Amino acid sequence: GDSVTQMEGPVTLSEEAFLTINCTYTATGYPSLFWYVQYPGEGLQLLLKATKADDKGSNKGFEATYRKETTSFHLEKGSVQVSDSAVYFCALSGNQGGKLIFGQGTELSVKP
Amino acid sequence: DAGVTQSPTHLIKTRGQQVTLRCSPKSGHDTVSWYQQALGQGPQFIFQYYEEEERQRGNFPDRFSGHQFPNYSSELNVNALLLGDSALYLCASSVAPGRDEKLFFGSGTQLSVL
């Protein structure tokens, strides 16, 4: 079945460092891909999405490109801030629609 | 504009009991999905409700059931609780059940089964 694999955390970075969180997927057909973020004590929030190959999703300085050839959707940010500390989830939505399949999450901690 | 609201925020039950969790979707949304998030894991899809019917279901046993009301709010019921049912239960709503629809999540109900 469909699945999502993320790099394990926690990831600890200094403020203004470059961030990459790897995400790869397995799916039949052409899924839509998402990154969600979960701040402490809050629900998940959509960070960005891409619905077809070579699409780039972006929001709040974060970017991810839908790479069909490598079945990947890596999250990047050029300069992280302390306020970016959270758990990041990669997810896909397949042909069944509406059902999100999540990776296990990657905890990011940014130190001043 | 209130977002997705869930109640209660925390709940403690014992094995074999039954529990009901509640969710009110974001204003203007008619589709509700439920997810189970075990500690340190990503959310797992339980089921989705649209037009008061269960539209999709994940790999959860029949002990997990739900309902959607005419005002689009929803309940998740779990019978014969097991220790392994301890988790954060998340409700998400959207304007429609399509795969590219943006989901808005509530803060969840933390269920502990003793």
PDB file of C-alpha atoms in Angstrom:
ATOM      1  CA  GLY A   1       0.000   0.000   0.000  1.00  0.00           C
ATOM      2  CA  ASP A   2       0.856   3.660  -0.083  1.00  0.00           C
ATOM      3  CA  SER A   3       3.417   4.875   2.448  1.00  0.00           C
ATOM      4  CA  VAL A   4       5.610   7.829   3.436  1.00  0.00           C
ATOM      5  CA  THR A   5       9.082   7.667   4.971  1.00  0.00           C
ATOM      6  CA  GLN A   6      10.755  10.647   6.635  1.00  0.00           C
ATOM      7  CA  MET A   7      14.216  11.109   8.043  1.00  0.00           C
ATOM      8  CA  GLU A   8      14.338  10.415  11.742  1.00  0.00           C
ATOM      9  CA  GLY A   9      14.706  13.184  14.233  1.00  0.00           C
ATOM     10  CA  PRO A  10      15.262  15.040  16.321  1.00  0.00           C
ATOM     11  CA  VAL A  11      17.071  17.539  14.152  1.00  0.00           C
ATOM     12  CA  THR A  12      18.857  20.282  16.068  1.00  0.00           C
ATOM     13  CA  LEU A  13      20.062  23.384  14.239  1.00  0.00           C
ATOM     14  CA  SER A  14      21.368  26.796  15.129  1.00  0.00           C
ATOM     15  CA  GLU A  15      19.367  29.843  14.115  1.00  0.00           C
ATOM     16  CA  GLU A  16      19.944  30.881  10.462  1.00  0.00           C
ATOM     17  CA  ALA A  17      21.159  27.404   9.497  1.00  0.00           C
ATOM     18  CA  PHE A  18      19.929  25.631   6.353  1.00  0.00           C
ATOM     19  CA  LEU A  19      17.259  22.993   6.843  1.00  0.00           C
ATOM     20  CA  THR A  20      16.541  19.859   4.864  1.00  0.00           C
ATOM     21  CA  ILE A  21      14.084  17.193   5.984  1.00  0.00           C
ATOM     22  CA  ASN A  22      13.979  14.229   3.640  1.00  0.00           C
ATOM     23  CA  CYS A  23      10.723  12.604   2.596  1.00  0.00           C
ATOM     24  CA  THR A  24      10.179   9.748   0.162  1.00  0.00           C
ATOM     25  CA  TYR A  25       6.959   8.037  -0.758  1.00  0.00           C
ATOM     26  CA  THR A  26       5.521   4.892  -2.282  1.00  0.00           C
ATOM     27  CA  ALA A  27       2.206   5.191  -4.077  1.00  0.00           C
ATOM     28  CA  THR A  28       0.249   3.916  -7.024  1.00  0.00           C
ATOM     29  CA  GLY A  29      -0.784   6.538  -9.507  1.00  0.00           C
ATOM     30  CA  TYR A  30      -0.036  10.198  -8.959  1.00  0.00           C
ATOM     31  CA  PRO A  31      -0.568  11.292  -5.364  1.00  0.00           C
ATOM     32  CA  SER A  32      -0.737  14.813  -4.033  1.00  0.00           C
ATOM     33  CA  LEU A  33       2.004  15.611  -1.514  1.00  0.00           C
ATOM     34  CA  PHE A  34       1.885  17.748   1.607  1.00  0.00           C
ATOM     35  CA  TRP A  35       3.956  19.032   4.488  1.00  0.00           C
ATOM     36  CA  TYR A  36       2.148  19.651   7.761  1.00  0.00           C
ATOM     37  CA  VAL A  37       3.629  21.257  10.881  1.00  0.00           C
ATOM     38  CA  GLN A  38       2.624  20.635  14.483  1.00  0.00           C
ATOM     39  CA  TYR A  39       3.645  23.249  17.043  1.00  0.00           C
ATOM     40  CA  PRO A  40       3.633  22.209  20.714  1.00  0.00           C
ATOM     41  CA  GLY A  41       0.100  21.899  22.073  1.00  0.00           C
ATOM     42  CA  GLU A  42      -1.511  22.678  18.736  1.00  0.00           C
ATOM     43  CA  GLY A  43      -3.142  20.786  15.909  1.00  0.00           C
ATOM     44  CA  LEU A  44      -1.473  20.122  12.585  1.00  0.00           C
ATOM     45  CA  GLN A  45      -1.330  22.981  10.100  1.00  0.00           C
ATOM     46  CA  LEU A  46      -0.809  22.706   6.378  1.00  0.00           C
ATOM     47  CA  LEU A  47       2.572  24.206   5.497  1.00  0.00           C
ATOM     48  CA  LEU A  48       2.657  23.582   1.750  1.00  0.00           C
ATOM     49  CA  LYS A  49       1.506  21.193  -0.938  1.00  0.00           C
ATOM     50  CA  ALA A  50       2.164  20.053  -4.496  1.00  0.00           C
ATOM     51  CA  THR A  51      -0.341  18.221  -6.637  1.00  0.00           C
ATOM     52  CA  LYS A  52       1.683  17.113  -9.664  1.00  0.00           C
ATOM     53  CA  ALA A  53       5.219  16.239 -10.688  1.00  0.00           C
ATOM     54  CA  ASP A  54       7.754  19.128 -10.731  1.00  0.00           C
ATOM     55  CA  ASP A  55       5.387  21.389  -8.786  1.00  0.00           C
ATOM     56  CA  LYS A  56       7.070  23.424  -6.065  1.00  0.00           C
ATOM     57  CA  GLY A  57       5.107  24.211  -2.933  1.00  0.00           C
ATOM     58  CA  SER A  58       6.252  27.144  -0.827  1.00  0.00           C
ATOM     59  CA  ASN A  59       5.158  29.013   2.285  1.00  0.00           C
ATOM     60  CA  LYS A  60       6.840  31.044   5.056  1.00  0.00           C
ATOM     61  CA  GLY A  61      10.275  30.497   3.493  1.00  0.00           C
ATOM     62  CA  PHE A  62       9.828  26.711   3.283  1.00  0.00           C
ATOM     63  CA  GLU A  63       9.932  24.946  -0.080  1.00  0.00           C
ATOM     64  CA  ALA A  64       9.476  21.412  -1.388  1.00  0.00           C
ATOM     65  CA  THR A  65       9.520  20.104  -4.957  1.00  0.00           C
ATOM     66  CA  TYR A  66       7.510  17.068  -6.126  1.00  0.00           C
ATOM     67  CA  ARG A  67      10.103  14.764  -7.702  1.00  0.00           C
ATOM     68  CA  LYS A  68       8.381  11.845  -9.389  1.00  0.00           C
ATOM     69  CA  GLU A  69      11.601  10.288 -10.684  1.00  0.00           C
ATOM     70  CA  THR A  70      12.994   9.944  -7.159  1.00  0.00           C
ATOM     71  CA  THR A  71       9.580   9.705  -5.422  1.00  0.00           C
ATOM     72  CA  SER A  72      10.668  12.455  -3.049  1.00  0.00           C
ATOM     73  CA  PHE A  73       9.310  15.666  -1.542  1.00  0.00           C
ATOM     74  CA  HIS A  74      12.125  17.053   0.612  1.00  0.00           C
ATOM     75  CA  LEU A  75      11.415  20.099   2.781  1.00  0.00           C
ATOM     76  CA  GLU A  76      13.956  22.939   2.731  1.00  0.00           C
ATOM     77  CA  LYS A  77      14.409  26.344   4.306  1.00  0.00           C
ATOM     78  CA  GLY A  78      17.381  28.594   3.770  1.00  0.00           C
ATOM     79  CA  SER A  79      17.526  30.177   7.230  1.00  0.00           C
ATOM     80  CA  VAL A  80      15.630  28.691  10.171  1.00  0.00           C
ATOM     81  CA  GLN A  81      14.392  30.634  13.171  1.00  0.00           C
ATOM     82  CA  VAL A  82      13.742  29.581  16.754  1.00  0.00           C
ATOM     83  CA  SER A  83      10.030  29.907  16.002  1.00  0.00           C
ATOM     84  CA  ASP A  84      10.328  27.087  13.414  1.00  0.00           C
ATOM     85  CA  SER A  85      10.836  24.567  16.220  1.00  0.00           C
ATOM     86  CA  ALA A  86       8.053  22.026  15.751  1.00  0.00           C
ATOM     87  CA  VAL A  87       7.314  18.552  14.411  1.00  0.00           C
ATOM     88  CA  TYR A  88       7.085  18.321  10.622  1.00  0.00           C
ATOM     89  CA  PHE A  89       5.020  15.659   8.853  1.00  0.00           C
ATOM     90  CA  CYS A  90       5.210  14.660   5.218  1.00  0.00           C
ATOM     91  CA  ALA A  91       1.962  13.221   3.843  1.00  0.00           C
ATOM     92  CA  LEU A  92       0.351  12.012   0.642  1.00  0.00           C
ATOM     93  CA  SER A  93      -3.179  11.784  -0.641  1.00  0.00           C
ATOM     94  CA  GLY A  94      -3.739   9.105  -3.226  1.00  0.00           C
ATOM     95  CA  ASN A  95      -6.393   8.126  -5.685  1.00  0.00           C
ATOM     96  CA  GLN A  96      -8.966   7.433  -2.959  1.00  0.00           C
ATOM     97  CA  GLY A  97      -9.029  11.111  -2.139  1.00  0.00           C
ATOM     98  CA  GLY A  98      -9.325  12.825   1.206  1.00  0.00           C
ATOM     99  CA  LYS A  99      -7.366  10.192   3.127  1.00  0.00           C
ATOM    100  CA  LEU A 100      -3.952  11.431   4.170  1.00  0.00           C
ATOM    101  CA  ILE A 101      -1.106   9.004   4.769  1.00  0.00           C
ATOM    102  CA  PHE A 102       1.513  10.525   7.068  1.00  0.00           C
ATOM    103  CA  GLY A 103       5.149   9.854   7.732  1.00  0.00           C
ATOM    104  CA  GLN A 104       6.289   9.380  11.302  1.00  0.00           C
ATOM    105  CA  GLY A 105       7.243  13.023  11.744  1.00  0.00           C
ATOM    106  CA  THR A 106      10.561  14.816  12.230  1.00  0.00           C
ATOM    107  CA  GLU A 107      11.112  16.969  15.286  1.00  0.00           C
ATOM    108  CA  LEU A 108      13.057  20.152  14.618  1.00  0.00           C
ATOM    109  CA  SER A 109      14.687  22.120  17.403  1.00  0.00           C
ATOM    110  CA  VAL A 110      16.293  25.471  16.553  1.00  0.00           C
ATOM    111  CA  LYS A 111      18.671  26.981  19.107  1.00  0.00           C
ATOM    112  CA  PRO A 112      19.418  30.721  19.312  1.00  0.00           C
TER     113      PRO A 112
ATOM    114  CA  ASP B   1     -14.182  32.438  13.110  1.00  0.00           C
ATOM    115  CA  ALA B   2     -13.681  29.375  15.285  1.00  0.00           C
ATOM    116  CA  GLY B   3     -11.545  26.677  13.824  1.00  0.00           C
ATOM    117  CA  VAL B   4     -12.015  22.975  14.434  1.00  0.00           C
ATOM    118  CA  THR B   5     -12.983  22.357  18.040  1.00  0.00           C
ATOM    119  CA  GLN B   6     -12.727  19.046  19.848  1.00  0.00           C
ATOM    120  CA  SER B   7     -13.964  17.913  23.228  1.00  0.00           C
ATOM    121  CA  PRO B   8     -12.913  16.864  25.711  1.00  0.00           C
ATOM    122  CA  THR B   9      -9.222  17.777  25.582  1.00  0.00           C
ATOM    123  CA  HIS B  10      -8.207  14.963  27.894  1.00  0.00           C
ATOM    124  CA  LEU B  11      -9.893  11.743  28.925  1.00  0.00           C
ATOM    125  CA  ILE B  12      -8.948   8.810  31.141  1.00  0.00           C
ATOM    126  CA  LYS B  13     -10.748   5.478  30.782  1.00  0.00           C
ATOM    127  CA  THR B  14     -10.165   1.903  31.848  1.00  0.00           C
ATOM    128  CA  ARG B  15      -9.942  -1.175  29.679  1.00  0.00           C
ATOM    129  CA  GLY B  16     -13.274  -2.433  28.385  1.00  0.00           C
ATOM    130  CA  GLN B  17     -15.033   0.906  28.710  1.00  0.00           C
ATOM    131  CA  GLN B  18     -16.553   2.894  25.884  1.00  0.00           C
ATOM    132  CA  VAL B  19     -15.695   6.476  24.914  1.00  0.00           C
ATOM    133  CA  THR B  20     -17.219   9.201  22.740  1.00  0.00           C
ATOM    134  CA  LEU B  21     -15.176  12.056  21.322  1.00  0.00           C
ATOM    135  CA  ARG B  22     -16.726  15.097  19.696  1.00  0.00           C
ATOM    136  CA  CYS B  23     -15.732  17.449  16.909  1.00  0.00           C
ATOM    137  CA  SER B  24     -17.166  20.649  15.467  1.00  0.00           C
ATOM    138  CA  PRO B  25     -15.774  21.493  12.027  1.00  0.00           C
ATOM    139  CA  LYS B  26     -14.591  24.875  10.901  1.00  0.00           C
ATOM    140  CA  SER B  27     -17.385  27.146   9.727  1.00  0.00           C
ATOM    141  CA  GLY B  28     -18.273  26.414   6.111  1.00  0.00           C
ATOM    142  CA  HIS B  29     -16.822  22.898   6.155  1.00  0.00           C
ATOM    143  CA  ASP B  30     -18.965  19.829   5.574  1.00  0.00           C
ATOM    144  CA  THR B  31     -16.418  17.008   5.652  1.00  0.00           C
ATOM    145  CA  VAL B  32     -14.905  15.562   8.813  1.00  0.00           C
ATOM    146  CA  SER B  33     -12.073  13.057   9.149  1.00  0.00           C
ATOM    147  CA  TRP B  34     -10.692  11.371  12.242  1.00  0.00           C
ATOM    148  CA  TYR B  35      -7.081  10.370  12.863  1.00  0.00           C
ATOM    149  CA  GLN B  36      -5.313   8.494  15.640  1.00  0.00           C
ATOM    150  CA  GLN B  37      -1.831   9.706  16.573  1.00  0.00           C
ATOM    151  CA  ALA B  38       0.193   7.428  18.837  1.00  0.00           C
ATOM    152  CA  LEU B  39       3.058   8.983  20.772  1.00  0.00           C
ATOM    153  CA  GLY B  40       5.985   9.745  18.488  1.00  0.00           C
ATOM    154  CA  GLN B  41       4.118   8.615  15.364  1.00  0.00           C
ATOM    155  CA  GLY B  42       2.313  10.247  12.486  1.00  0.00           C
ATOM    156  CA  PRO B  43      -1.479  10.375  12.440  1.00  0.00           C
ATOM    157  CA  GLN B  44      -3.286   7.292  11.138  1.00  0.00           C
ATOM    158  CA  PHE B  45      -6.545   7.722   9.196  1.00  0.00           C
ATOM    159  CA  ILE B  46      -9.590   6.221  10.914  1.00  0.00           C
ATOM    160  CA  PHE B  47     -12.501   7.348   8.712  1.00  0.00           C
ATOM    161  CA  GLN B  48     -14.096  10.250   6.875  1.00  0.00           C
ATOM    162  CA  TYR B  49     -17.679  11.495   7.011  1.00  0.00           C
ATOM    163  CA  TYR B  50     -19.465  13.483   4.343  1.00  0.00           C
ATOM    164  CA  GLU B  51     -23.208  14.050   3.973  1.00  0.00           C
ATOM    165  CA  GLU B  52     -23.727  12.095   7.201  1.00  0.00           C
ATOM    166  CA  GLU B  53     -22.220   8.943   5.725  1.00  0.00           C
ATOM    167  CA  GLU B  54     -18.906   7.179   6.240  1.00  0.00           C
ATOM    168  CA  ARG B  55     -17.114   7.663   2.900  1.00  0.00           C
ATOM    169  CA  GLN B  56     -13.745   6.090   3.578  1.00  0.00           C
ATOM    170  CA  ARG B  57     -12.309   3.933   6.316  1.00  0.00           C
ATOM    171  CA  GLY B  58      -8.769   3.093   7.349  1.00  0.00           C
ATOM    172  CA  ASN B  59      -7.491  -0.136   8.876  1.00  0.00           C
ATOM    173  CA  PHE B  60      -9.288   0.123  12.175  1.00  0.00           C
ATOM    174  CA  PRO B  61     -11.534  -2.522  13.748  1.00  0.00           C
ATOM    175  CA  ASP B  62     -15.284  -2.219  14.034  1.00  0.00           C
ATOM    176  CA  ARG B  63     -14.840  -1.115  17.658  1.00  0.00           C
ATOM    177  CA  PHE B  64     -14.231   2.299  16.103  1.00  0.00           C
ATOM    178  CA  SER B  65     -17.420   3.884  14.820  1.00  0.00           C
ATOM    179  CA  GLY B  66     -18.599   7.351  14.064  1.00  0.00           C
ATOM    180  CA  HIS B  67     -21.442   9.600  13.208  1.00  0.00           C
ATOM    181  CA  GLN B  68     -21.994  12.906  11.476  1.00  0.00           C
ATOM    182  CA  PHE B  69     -24.917  15.135  12.357  1.00  0.00           C
ATOM    183  CA  PRO B  70     -26.936  17.443  10.072  1.00  0.00           C
ATOM    184  CA  ASN B  71     -24.936  20.441  11.373  1.00  0.00           C
ATOM    185  CA  TYR B  72     -21.755  18.635  10.147  1.00  0.00           C
ATOM    186  CA  SER B  73     -20.399  17.984  13.645  1.00  0.00           C
ATOM    187  CA  SER B  74     -19.138  14.494  14.301  1.00  0.00           C
ATOM    188  CA  GLU B  75     -18.558  11.903  16.994  1.00  0.00           C
ATOM    189  CA  LEU B  76     -16.013   9.141  17.254  1.00  0.00           C
ATOM    190  CA  ASN B  77     -16.990   6.173  19.406  1.00  0.00           C
ATOM    191  CA  VAL B  78     -14.625   3.490  20.592  1.00  0.00           C
ATOM    192  CA  ASN B  79     -15.996   0.387  22.309  1.00  0.00           C
ATOM    193  CA  ALA B  80     -14.221  -2.208  24.459  1.00  0.00           C
ATOM    194  CA  LEU B  81     -11.186   0.012  24.980  1.00  0.00           C
ATOM    195  CA  LEU B  82      -7.740  -1.555  24.876  1.00  0.00           C
ATOM    196  CA  LEU B  83      -4.517  -0.201  26.327  1.00  0.00           C
ATOM    197  CA  GLY B  84      -3.304   0.256  22.772  1.00  0.00           C
ATOM    198  CA  ASP B  85      -6.097   2.735  22.086  1.00  0.00           C
ATOM    199  CA  SER B  86      -4.248   5.314  24.178  1.00  0.00           C
ATOM    200  CA  ALA B  87      -3.400   8.098  21.750  1.00  0.00           C
ATOM    201  CA  LEU B  88      -4.164  11.615  20.594  1.00  0.00           C
ATOM    202  CA  TYR B  89      -7.315  11.616  18.475  1.00  0.00           C
ATOM    203  CA  LEU B  90      -7.411  14.347  15.876  1.00  0.00           C
ATOM    204  CA  CYS B  91     -10.381  15.657  13.984  1.00  0.00           C
ATOM    205  CA  ALA B  92      -9.901  17.437  10.668  1.00  0.00           C
ATOM    206  CA  SER B  93     -12.405  19.256   8.509  1.00  0.00           C
ATOM    207  CA  SER B  94     -12.469  20.449   4.911  1.00  0.00           C
ATOM    208  CA  VAL B  95     -14.878  22.124   2.489  1.00  0.00           C
ATOM    209  CA  ALA B  96     -15.230  18.906   0.494  1.00  0.00           C
ATOM    210  CA  PRO B  97     -13.943  15.313   0.511  1.00  0.00           C
ATOM    211  CA  GLY B  98     -11.556  15.699  -2.444  1.00  0.00           C
ATOM    212  CA  ARG B  99      -7.926  14.659  -2.221  1.00  0.00           C
ATOM    213  CA  ASP B 100      -6.447  18.135  -2.715  1.00  0.00           C
ATOM    214  CA  GLU B 101      -8.656  19.825  -0.176  1.00  0.00           C
ATOM    215  CA  LYS B 102      -6.859  21.605   2.646  1.00  0.00           C
ATOM    216  CA  LEU B 103      -7.493  19.940   5.979  1.00  0.00           C
ATOM    217  CA  PHE B 104      -7.869  22.001   9.132  1.00  0.00           C
ATOM    218  CA  PHE B 105      -7.043  20.073  12.299  1.00  0.00           C
ATOM    219  CA  GLY B 106      -8.268  20.478  15.834  1.00  0.00           C
ATOM    220  CA  SER B 107      -5.909  20.296  18.799  1.00  0.00           C
ATOM    221  CA  GLY B 108      -7.079  16.794  19.587  1.00  0.00           C
ATOM    222  CA  THR B 109      -8.379  14.704  22.455  1.00  0.00           C
ATOM    223  CA  GLN B 110      -5.729  12.914  24.489  1.00  0.00           C
ATOM    224  CA  LEU B 111      -7.167   9.526  25.485  1.00  0.00           C
ATOM    225  CA  SER B 112      -5.450   7.459  28.151  1.00  0.00           C
ATOM    226  CA  VAL B 113      -6.625   3.892  28.741  1.00  0.00           C
ATOM    227  CA  LEU B 114      -5.539   2.365  32.054  1.00  0.00           C
TER     228      LEU B 114
END
